[in-house]
mmCIF file with all atom_site columns, C-alpha atoms in Angstrom:
data_model
loop_
_atom_site.group_PDB
_atom_site.id
_atom_site.type_symbol
_atom_site.label_atom_id
_atom_site.label_alt_id
_atom_site.label_comp_id
_atom_site.label_asym_id
_atom_site.label_entity_id
_atom_site.label_seq_id
_atom_site.pdbx_PDB_ins_code
_atom_site.Cartn_x
_atom_site.Cartn_y
_atom_site.Cartn_z
_atom_site.occupancy
_atom_site.B_iso_or_equiv
_atom_site.pdbx_formal_charge
_atom_site.auth_seq_id
_atom_site.auth_comp_id
_atom_site.auth_asym_id
_atom_site.auth_atom_id
_atom_site.pdbx_PDB_model_num
ATOM 1   C CA . UNK A 1 1   ? -1.703  -4.455  2.914   1.00 90.00 ? 148 UNK A CA 1
ATOM 2   C CA . UNK A 1 2   ? -3.266  -6.470  0.132   1.00 95.00 ? 149 UNK A CA 1
ATOM 3   C CA . UNK A 1 3   ? -6.938  -5.590  -0.336  1.00 93.00 ? 150 UNK A CA 1
ATOM 4   C CA . UNK A 1 4   ? -9.710  -7.783  -1.647  1.00 93.00 ? 151 UNK A CA 1
ATOM 5   C CA . UNK A 1 5   ? -13.486 -7.528  -1.777  1.00 92.00 ? 152 UNK A CA 1
ATOM 6   C CA . UNK A 1 6   ? -14.236 -9.006  1.658   1.00 93.00 ? 153 UNK A CA 1
ATOM 7   C CA . UNK A 1 7   ? -10.776 -9.470  3.211   1.00 96.00 ? 154 UNK A CA 1
ATOM 8   C CA . UNK A 1 8   ? -7.445  -7.738  3.548   1.00 96.00 ? 155 UNK A CA 1
ATOM 9   C CA . UNK A 1 9   ? -4.096  -9.413  4.033   1.00 98.00 ? 156 UNK A CA 1
ATOM 10  C CA . UNK A 1 10  ? -2.060  -7.542  6.654   1.00 97.00 ? 157 UNK A CA 1
ATOM 11  C CA . UNK A 1 11  ? 1.601   -8.383  7.139   1.00 96.00 ? 158 UNK A CA 1
ATOM 12  C CA . UNK A 1 12  ? 1.910   -10.272 10.417  1.00 94.00 ? 159 UNK A CA 1
ATOM 13  C CA . UNK A 1 13  ? 3.533   -8.334  13.256  1.00 95.00 ? 160 UNK A CA 1
ATOM 14  C CA . UNK A 1 14  ? 4.398   -8.837  16.938  1.00 91.00 ? 161 UNK A CA 1
ATOM 15  C CA . UNK A 1 15  ? 0.841   -7.947  17.971  1.00 95.00 ? 162 UNK A CA 1
ATOM 16  C CA . UNK A 1 16  ? -0.534  -10.942 16.042  1.00 93.00 ? 163 UNK A CA 1
ATOM 17  C CA . UNK A 1 17  ? 1.709   -13.766 17.154  1.00 90.00 ? 164 UNK A CA 1
ATOM 18  C CA . UNK A 1 18  ? -0.096  -14.829 20.353  1.00 93.00 ? 165 UNK A CA 1
ATOM 19  C CA . UNK A 1 19  ? -3.472  -15.063 18.597  1.00 90.00 ? 166 UNK A CA 1
ATOM 20  C CA . UNK A 1 20  ? -1.832  -16.941 15.709  1.00 85.00 ? 167 UNK A CA 1
ATOM 21  C CA . UNK A 1 21  ? -0.234  -19.338 18.210  1.00 85.00 ? 168 UNK A CA 1
ATOM 22  C CA . UNK A 1 22  ? -3.618  -19.963 19.865  1.00 88.00 ? 169 UNK A CA 1
ATOM 23  C CA . UNK A 1 23  ? -5.193  -20.690 16.488  1.00 82.00 ? 170 UNK A CA 1
ATOM 24  C CA . UNK A 1 24  ? -2.321  -22.947 15.435  1.00 81.00 ? 171 UNK A CA 1
ATOM 25  C CA . UNK A 1 25  ? -2.465  -24.896 18.711  1.00 80.00 ? 172 UNK A CA 1
ATOM 26  C CA . UNK A 1 26  ? -6.228  -25.459 18.510  1.00 73.00 ? 173 UNK A CA 1
ATOM 27  C CA . UNK A 1 27  ? -7.077  -29.039 17.615  1.00 70.00 ? 174 UNK A CA 1
ATOM 28  C CA . UNK A 1 28  ? -9.406  -27.816 14.829  1.00 74.00 ? 175 UNK A CA 1
ATOM 29  C CA . UNK A 1 29  ? -6.406  -26.294 13.027  1.00 65.00 ? 176 UNK A CA 1
ATOM 30  C CA . UNK A 1 30  ? -3.512  -28.521 14.070  1.00 56.00 ? 177 UNK A CA 1
ATOM 31  C CA . UNK A 1 31  ? -5.290  -31.725 13.008  1.00 62.00 ? 178 UNK A CA 1
ATOM 32  C CA . UNK A 1 32  ? -4.768  -30.603 9.386   1.00 61.00 ? 179 UNK A CA 1
ATOM 33  C CA . UNK A 1 33  ? -1.079  -29.735 9.784   1.00 62.00 ? 180 UNK A CA 1
ATOM 34  C CA . UNK A 1 34  ? 1.901   -31.910 8.931   1.00 63.00 ? 181 UNK A CA 1
ATOM 35  C CA . UNK A 1 35  ? 3.473   -30.875 12.262  1.00 64.00 ? 182 UNK A CA 1
ATOM 36  C CA . UNK A 1 36  ? 0.903   -31.110 15.029  1.00 66.00 ? 183 UNK A CA 1
ATOM 37  C CA . UNK A 1 37  ? 3.123   -30.243 17.988  1.00 74.00 ? 184 UNK A CA 1
ATOM 38  C CA . UNK A 1 38  ? 1.854   -27.763 20.583  1.00 80.00 ? 185 UNK A CA 1
ATOM 39  C CA . UNK A 1 39  ? 3.789   -24.491 20.280  1.00 70.00 ? 186 UNK A CA 1
ATOM 40  C CA . UNK A 1 40  ? 4.886   -22.650 23.433  1.00 84.00 ? 187 UNK A CA 1
ATOM 41  C CA . UNK A 1 41  ? 4.962   -18.857 23.744  1.00 86.00 ? 188 UNK A CA 1
ATOM 42  C CA . UNK A 1 42  ? 8.773   -18.961 23.636  1.00 91.00 ? 189 UNK A CA 1
ATOM 43  C CA . UNK A 1 43  ? 8.802   -21.134 20.515  1.00 86.00 ? 190 UNK A CA 1
ATOM 44  C CA . UNK A 1 44  ? 6.334   -18.769 18.829  1.00 82.00 ? 191 UNK A CA 1
ATOM 45  C CA . UNK A 1 45  ? 8.479   -15.721 19.614  1.00 86.00 ? 192 UNK A CA 1
ATOM 46  C CA . UNK A 1 46  ? 11.638  -17.465 18.335  1.00 90.00 ? 193 UNK A CA 1
ATOM 47  C CA . UNK A 1 47  ? 9.799   -18.581 15.193  1.00 87.00 ? 194 UNK A CA 1
ATOM 48  C CA . UNK A 1 48  ? 8.489   -15.076 14.501  1.00 93.00 ? 195 UNK A CA 1
ATOM 49  C CA . UNK A 1 49  ? 11.940  -13.534 15.010  1.00 92.00 ? 196 UNK A CA 1
ATOM 50  C CA . UNK A 1 50  ? 13.333  -16.013 12.472  1.00 91.00 ? 197 UNK A CA 1
ATOM 51  C CA . UNK A 1 51  ? 10.741  -15.244 9.764   1.00 92.00 ? 198 UNK A CA 1
ATOM 52  C CA . UNK A 1 52  ? 9.686   -11.606 10.231  1.00 90.00 ? 199 UNK A CA 1
ATOM 53  C CA . UNK A 1 53  ? 12.474  -10.122 8.096   1.00 90.00 ? 200 UNK A CA 1
ATOM 54  C CA . UNK A 1 54  ? 13.272  -13.230 6.078   1.00 93.00 ? 201 UNK A CA 1
ATOM 55  C CA . UNK A 1 55  ? 13.358  -13.010 2.291   1.00 93.00 ? 202 UNK A CA 1
ATOM 56  C CA . UNK A 1 56  ? 12.194  -16.625 2.083   1.00 95.00 ? 203 UNK A CA 1
ATOM 57  C CA . UNK A 1 57  ? 9.070   -16.260 4.288   1.00 96.00 ? 204 UNK A CA 1
ATOM 58  C CA . UNK A 1 58  ? 6.061   -13.966 4.085   1.00 96.00 ? 205 UNK A CA 1
ATOM 59  C CA . UNK A 1 59  ? 3.185   -14.161 6.589   1.00 96.00 ? 206 UNK A CA 1
ATOM 60  C CA . UNK A 1 60  ? -0.141  -12.304 6.474   1.00 97.00 ? 207 UNK A CA 1
ATOM 61  C CA . UNK A 1 61  ? -3.063  -12.150 8.886   1.00 97.00 ? 208 UNK A CA 1
ATOM 62  C CA . UNK A 1 62  ? -6.414  -12.394 7.112   1.00 97.00 ? 209 UNK A CA 1
ATOM 63  C CA . UNK A 1 63  ? -8.707  -9.583  8.247   1.00 96.00 ? 210 UNK A CA 1
ATOM 64  C CA . UNK A 1 64  ? -12.347 -8.943  7.464   1.00 95.00 ? 211 UNK A CA 1
ATOM 65  C CA . UNK A 1 65  ? -13.191 -5.480  6.159   1.00 94.00 ? 212 UNK A CA 1
ATOM 66  C CA . UNK A 1 66  ? -14.320 -4.623  9.703   1.00 93.00 ? 213 UNK A CA 1
ATOM 67  C CA . UNK A 1 67  ? -10.835 -5.496  11.003  1.00 93.00 ? 214 UNK A CA 1
ATOM 68  C CA . UNK A 1 68  ? -11.634 -8.857  12.591  1.00 95.00 ? 215 UNK A CA 1
ATOM 69  C CA . UNK A 1 69  ? -8.665  -11.223 12.429  1.00 96.00 ? 216 UNK A CA 1
ATOM 70  C CA . UNK A 1 70  ? -9.710  -14.506 10.830  1.00 96.00 ? 217 UNK A CA 1
ATOM 71  C CA . UNK A 1 71  ? -6.644  -16.574 9.970   1.00 95.00 ? 218 UNK A CA 1
ATOM 72  C CA . UNK A 1 72  ? -3.261  -16.747 8.264   1.00 95.00 ? 219 UNK A CA 1
ATOM 73  C CA . UNK A 1 73  ? -1.911  -17.073 4.733   1.00 97.00 ? 220 UNK A CA 1
ATOM 74  C CA . UNK A 1 74  ? 1.768   -17.349 3.969   1.00 95.00 ? 221 UNK A CA 1
ATOM 75  C CA . UNK A 1 75  ? 4.571   -18.186 1.616   1.00 98.00 ? 222 UNK A CA 1
ATOM 76  C CA . UNK A 1 76  ? 7.532   -20.174 2.885   1.00 95.00 ? 223 UNK A CA 1
ATOM 77  C CA . UNK A 1 77  ? 10.578  -21.429 1.009   1.00 96.00 ? 224 UNK A CA 1
ATOM 78  C CA . UNK A 1 78  ? 10.391  -18.443 -1.393  1.00 98.00 ? 225 UNK A CA 1
ATOM 79  C CA . UNK A 1 79  ? 13.031  -19.024 -4.058  1.00 98.00 ? 226 UNK A CA 1
ATOM 80  C CA . UNK A 1 80  ? 13.344  -15.947 -6.308  1.00 96.00 ? 227 UNK A CA 1
ATOM 81  C CA . UNK A 1 81  ? 15.961  -17.599 -8.527  1.00 97.00 ? 228 UNK A CA 1
ATOM 82  C CA . UNK A 1 82  ? 13.685  -20.484 -9.513  1.00 97.00 ? 229 UNK A CA 1
ATOM 83  C CA . UNK A 1 83  ? 10.408  -18.606 -8.995  1.00 98.00 ? 230 UNK A CA 1
ATOM 84  C CA . UNK A 1 84  ? 8.946   -21.086 -6.497  1.00 98.00 ? 231 UNK A CA 1
ATOM 85  C CA . UNK A 1 85  ? 7.383   -20.987 -3.036  1.00 98.00 ? 232 UNK A CA 1
ATOM 86  C CA . UNK A 1 86  ? 5.195   -23.021 -0.717  1.00 96.00 ? 233 UNK A CA 1
ATOM 87  C CA . UNK A 1 87  ? 1.902   -21.293 0.217   1.00 97.00 ? 234 UNK A CA 1
ATOM 88  C CA . UNK A 1 88  ? -0.189  -22.022 3.274   1.00 93.00 ? 235 UNK A CA 1
ATOM 89  C CA . UNK A 1 89  ? -3.566  -21.089 4.722   1.00 90.00 ? 236 UNK A CA 1
ATOM 90  C CA . UNK A 1 90  ? -5.652  -21.649 7.799   1.00 86.00 ? 237 UNK A CA 1
ATOM 91  C CA . UNK A 1 91  ? -8.728  -19.993 9.205   1.00 87.00 ? 238 UNK A CA 1
ATOM 92  C CA . UNK A 1 92  ? -8.480  -19.675 12.982  1.00 88.00 ? 239 UNK A CA 1
ATOM 93  C CA . UNK A 1 93  ? -12.030 -18.462 13.625  1.00 87.00 ? 240 UNK A CA 1
ATOM 94  C CA . UNK A 1 94  ? -14.161 -21.599 13.701  1.00 84.00 ? 241 UNK A CA 1
ATOM 95  C CA . UNK A 1 95  ? -17.368 -19.872 12.570  1.00 83.00 ? 242 UNK A CA 1
ATOM 96  C CA . UNK A 1 96  ? -15.669 -18.619 9.389   1.00 84.00 ? 243 UNK A CA 1
ATOM 97  C CA . UNK A 1 97  ? -14.145 -21.895 8.165   1.00 77.00 ? 244 UNK A CA 1
ATOM 98  C CA . UNK A 1 98  ? -16.880 -22.505 5.610   1.00 79.00 ? 245 UNK A CA 1
ATOM 99  C CA . UNK A 1 99  ? -17.071 -18.907 4.406   1.00 84.00 ? 246 UNK A CA 1
ATOM 100 C CA . UNK A 1 100 ? -15.415 -17.510 1.299   1.00 90.00 ? 247 UNK A CA 1
ATOM 101 C CA . UNK A 1 101 ? -12.896 -15.564 3.402   1.00 93.00 ? 248 UNK A CA 1
ATOM 102 C CA . UNK A 1 102 ? -10.292 -18.312 3.161   1.00 92.00 ? 249 UNK A CA 1
ATOM 103 C CA . UNK A 1 103 ? -10.792 -18.782 -0.568  1.00 93.00 ? 250 UNK A CA 1
ATOM 104 C CA . UNK A 1 104 ? -10.470 -15.064 -1.260  1.00 96.00 ? 251 UNK A CA 1
ATOM 105 C CA . UNK A 1 105 ? -7.413  -14.761 0.994   1.00 96.00 ? 252 UNK A CA 1
ATOM 106 C CA . UNK A 1 106 ? -5.745  -17.681 -0.800  1.00 96.00 ? 253 UNK A CA 1
ATOM 107 C CA . UNK A 1 107 ? -6.604  -16.144 -4.176  1.00 97.00 ? 254 UNK A CA 1
ATOM 108 C CA . UNK A 1 108 ? -5.060  -12.816 -3.093  1.00 97.00 ? 255 UNK A CA 1
ATOM 109 C CA . UNK A 1 109 ? -1.938  -14.594 -1.802  1.00 98.00 ? 256 UNK A CA 1
ATOM 110 C CA . UNK A 1 110 ? -1.431  -16.607 -4.995  1.00 98.00 ? 257 UNK A CA 1
ATOM 111 C CA . UNK A 1 111 ? -2.091  -13.581 -7.197  1.00 97.00 ? 258 UNK A CA 1
ATOM 112 C CA . UNK A 1 112 ? 0.445   -11.582 -5.187  1.00 97.00 ? 259 UNK A CA 1
ATOM 113 C CA . UNK A 1 113 ? 2.957   -14.412 -5.529  1.00 98.00 ? 260 UNK A CA 1
ATOM 114 C CA . UNK A 1 114 ? 2.593   -14.728 -9.287  1.00 98.00 ? 261 UNK A CA 1
ATOM 115 C CA . UNK A 1 115 ? 2.393   -10.995 -10.004 1.00 97.00 ? 262 UNK A CA 1
ATOM 116 C CA . UNK A 1 116 ? 4.585   -9.307  -7.385  1.00 97.00 ? 263 UNK A CA 1
ATOM 117 C CA . UNK A 1 117 ? 7.025   -12.046 -6.397  1.00 97.00 ? 264 UNK A CA 1
ATOM 118 C CA . UNK A 1 118 ? 7.223   -13.256 -10.017 1.00 98.00 ? 265 UNK A CA 1
ATOM 119 C CA . UNK A 1 119 ? 6.674   -16.874 -8.998  1.00 98.00 ? 266 UNK A CA 1
ATOM 120 C CA . UNK A 1 120 ? 6.245   -19.458 -11.739 1.00 98.00 ? 267 UNK A CA 1
ATOM 121 C CA . UNK A 1 121 ? 5.263   -22.415 -9.558  1.00 98.00 ? 268 UNK A CA 1
ATOM 122 C CA . UNK A 1 122 ? 3.908   -23.005 -6.069  1.00 98.00 ? 269 UNK A CA 1
ATOM 123 C CA . UNK A 1 123 ? 3.789   -26.364 -4.342  1.00 97.00 ? 270 UNK A CA 1
ATOM 124 C CA . UNK A 1 124 ? 2.725   -27.989 -1.118  1.00 93.00 ? 271 UNK A CA 1
ATOM 125 C CA . UNK A 1 125 ? 1.827   -31.103 0.776   1.00 92.00 ? 272 UNK A CA 1
ATOM 126 C CA . UNK A 1 126 ? -1.578  -31.845 2.281   1.00 89.00 ? 273 UNK A CA 1
ATOM 127 C CA . UNK A 1 127 ? -2.800  -34.661 4.437   1.00 86.00 ? 274 UNK A CA 1
ATOM 128 C CA . UNK A 1 128 ? -5.072  -36.974 2.468   1.00 88.00 ? 275 UNK A CA 1
ATOM 129 C CA . UNK A 1 129 ? -7.358  -36.767 5.515   1.00 83.00 ? 276 UNK A CA 1
ATOM 130 C CA . UNK A 1 130 ? -8.016  -33.081 4.702   1.00 86.00 ? 277 UNK A CA 1
ATOM 131 C CA . UNK A 1 131 ? -10.417 -33.216 1.731   1.00 88.00 ? 278 UNK A CA 1
ATOM 132 C CA . UNK A 1 132 ? -11.361 -29.546 2.161   1.00 87.00 ? 279 UNK A CA 1
ATOM 133 C CA . UNK A 1 133 ? -7.784  -28.413 1.481   1.00 89.00 ? 280 UNK A CA 1
ATOM 134 C CA . UNK A 1 134 ? -7.413  -30.820 -1.426  1.00 91.00 ? 281 UNK A CA 1
ATOM 135 C CA . UNK A 1 135 ? -10.676 -29.630 -3.011  1.00 92.00 ? 282 UNK A CA 1
ATOM 136 C CA . UNK A 1 136 ? -9.749  -25.972 -2.556  1.00 91.00 ? 283 UNK A CA 1
ATOM 137 C CA . UNK A 1 137 ? -6.312  -26.468 -4.071  1.00 93.00 ? 284 UNK A CA 1
ATOM 138 C CA . UNK A 1 138 ? -7.770  -28.341 -7.033  1.00 93.00 ? 285 UNK A CA 1
ATOM 139 C CA . UNK A 1 139 ? -10.259 -25.482 -7.606  1.00 93.00 ? 286 UNK A CA 1
ATOM 140 C CA . UNK A 1 140 ? -7.296  -23.125 -8.027  1.00 95.00 ? 287 UNK A CA 1
ATOM 141 C CA . UNK A 1 141 ? -5.744  -25.394 -10.654 1.00 96.00 ? 288 UNK A CA 1
ATOM 142 C CA . UNK A 1 142 ? -3.326  -27.458 -8.570  1.00 96.00 ? 289 UNK A CA 1
ATOM 143 C CA . UNK A 1 143 ? -2.307  -30.839 -9.907  1.00 96.00 ? 290 UNK A CA 1
ATOM 144 C CA . UNK A 1 144 ? -1.368  -33.856 -7.823  1.00 95.00 ? 291 UNK A CA 1
ATOM 145 C CA . UNK A 1 145 ? 2.306   -34.621 -8.224  1.00 94.00 ? 292 UNK A CA 1
ATOM 146 C CA . UNK A 1 146 ? 2.597   -37.614 -5.912  1.00 94.00 ? 293 UNK A CA 1
ATOM 147 C CA . UNK A 1 147 ? 0.783   -39.510 -3.182  1.00 93.00 ? 294 UNK A CA 1
ATOM 148 C CA . UNK A 1 148 ? 3.038   -40.780 -0.427  1.00 90.00 ? 295 UNK A CA 1
ATOM 149 C CA . UNK A 1 149 ? 1.422   -43.859 1.089   1.00 93.00 ? 296 UNK A CA 1
ATOM 150 C CA . UNK A 1 150 ? 1.381   -43.740 4.906   1.00 90.00 ? 297 UNK A CA 1
ATOM 151 C CA . UNK A 1 151 ? 3.584   -40.629 4.763   1.00 81.00 ? 298 UNK A CA 1
ATOM 152 C CA . UNK A 1 152 ? 2.457   -39.243 8.126   1.00 79.00 ? 299 UNK A CA 1
ATOM 153 C CA . UNK A 1 153 ? 1.593   -40.847 11.439  1.00 78.00 ? 300 UNK A CA 1
ATOM 154 C CA . UNK A 1 154 ? -1.102  -38.952 13.373  1.00 72.00 ? 301 UNK A CA 1
ATOM 155 C CA . UNK A 1 155 ? -2.389  -40.344 16.663  1.00 73.00 ? 302 UNK A CA 1
ATOM 156 C CA . UNK A 1 156 ? -0.845  -43.716 15.729  1.00 80.00 ? 303 UNK A CA 1
ATOM 157 C CA . UNK A 1 157 ? -2.721  -43.800 12.425  1.00 79.00 ? 304 UNK A CA 1
ATOM 158 C CA . UNK A 1 158 ? -0.868  -43.744 9.098   1.00 85.00 ? 305 UNK A CA 1
ATOM 159 C CA . UNK A 1 159 ? -2.176  -41.093 6.706   1.00 81.00 ? 306 UNK A CA 1
ATOM 160 C CA . UNK A 1 160 ? -1.253  -40.575 3.083   1.00 89.00 ? 307 UNK A CA 1
ATOM 161 C CA . UNK A 1 161 ? 0.398   -37.313 2.049   1.00 89.00 ? 308 UNK A CA 1
ATOM 162 C CA . UNK A 1 162 ? -0.597  -35.600 -1.195  1.00 94.00 ? 309 UNK A CA 1
ATOM 163 C CA . UNK A 1 163 ? 2.050   -33.493 -2.924  1.00 95.00 ? 310 UNK A CA 1
ATOM 164 C CA . UNK A 1 164 ? 0.552   -30.791 -5.148  1.00 96.00 ? 311 UNK A CA 1
ATOM 165 C CA . UNK A 1 165 ? 1.847   -28.109 -7.472  1.00 98.00 ? 312 UNK A CA 1
ATOM 166 C CA . UNK A 1 166 ? 0.426   -25.161 -9.359  1.00 98.00 ? 313 UNK A CA 1
ATOM 167 C CA . UNK A 1 167 ? 1.929   -23.439 -12.367 1.00 98.00 ? 314 UNK A CA 1
ATOM 168 C CA . UNK A 1 168 ? 1.254   -19.763 -12.981 1.00 97.00 ? 315 UNK A CA 1
ATOM 169 C CA . UNK A 1 169 ? -0.652  -20.381 -16.229 1.00 97.00 ? 316 UNK A CA 1
ATOM 170 C CA . UNK A 1 170 ? -2.856  -23.025 -14.574 1.00 96.00 ? 317 UNK A CA 1
ATOM 171 C CA . UNK A 1 171 ? -3.716  -20.582 -11.798 1.00 97.00 ? 318 UNK A CA 1
ATOM 172 C CA . UNK A 1 172 ? -4.878  -17.949 -14.284 1.00 95.00 ? 319 UNK A CA 1
ATOM 173 C CA . UNK A 1 173 ? -6.952  -20.551 -16.145 1.00 95.00 ? 320 UNK A CA 1
ATOM 174 C CA . UNK A 1 174 ? -8.699  -21.789 -12.986 1.00 94.00 ? 321 UNK A CA 1
ATOM 175 C CA . UNK A 1 175 ? -12.389 -21.209 -12.210 1.00 90.00 ? 322 UNK A CA 1
ATOM 176 C CA . UNK A 1 176 ? -11.518 -19.511 -8.915  1.00 91.00 ? 323 UNK A CA 1
ATOM 177 C CA . UNK A 1 177 ? -9.467  -16.813 -10.604 1.00 90.00 ? 324 UNK A CA 1
ATOM 178 C CA . UNK A 1 178 ? -12.357 -16.153 -12.970 1.00 87.00 ? 325 UNK A CA 1
ATOM 179 C CA . UNK A 1 179 ? -14.734 -15.981 -10.000 1.00 90.00 ? 326 UNK A CA 1
ATOM 180 C CA . UNK A 1 180 ? -12.654 -13.557 -7.932  1.00 89.00 ? 327 UNK A CA 1
ATOM 181 C CA . UNK A 1 181 ? -11.558 -11.476 -10.928 1.00 82.00 ? 328 UNK A CA 1
ATOM 182 C CA . UNK A 1 182 ? -15.241 -10.735 -11.665 1.00 70.00 ? 329 UNK A CA 1
ATOM 183 C CA . UNK A 1 183 ? -16.009 -9.773  -8.057  1.00 61.00 ? 330 UNK A CA 1
ATOM 184 C CA . UNK A 1 184 ? -16.877 -6.085  -7.658  1.00 56.00 ? 331 UNK A CA 1
ATOM 185 C CA . UNK A 1 185 ? -14.241 -3.970  -5.949  1.00 53.00 ? 332 UNK A CA 1
#
């Protein structure tokens, strides 16, 4: 368990996967994903079996301090040799999407990655049609590496993809780290 001021990150287990699948399949969440396919129960179970003990994947359920499950943060493609990984985040509870829960959970994930996993760089790809994700990533110090014109087709509409990266030193210099580091415990 990784503890923050208003959220905890609990390692995902079998008891979480159906709720996570429901969140992931909701249009509010999937519209911001690169892969927007509907996931069946069987696919979700197979996916979880493939990642639960994997050294290259780490999934957490975001929980409020009262124990309410709110969303997911994760690292995929963890490469300990090169010190890189691809983080991810989504808030499944619609009423909490504009709260600070997601920001704090992402801060805790990145801090864990840089401090405990000894990462030097994290990277990802966001849909250009998701300005909230782009703004959040930029607030943590991410830089845009590349924009891929018409890189994704969603509902027959071409959308640009934005490739981002974050170096450890840029994370620690970001305003969000200063904000969460000053938060009372």
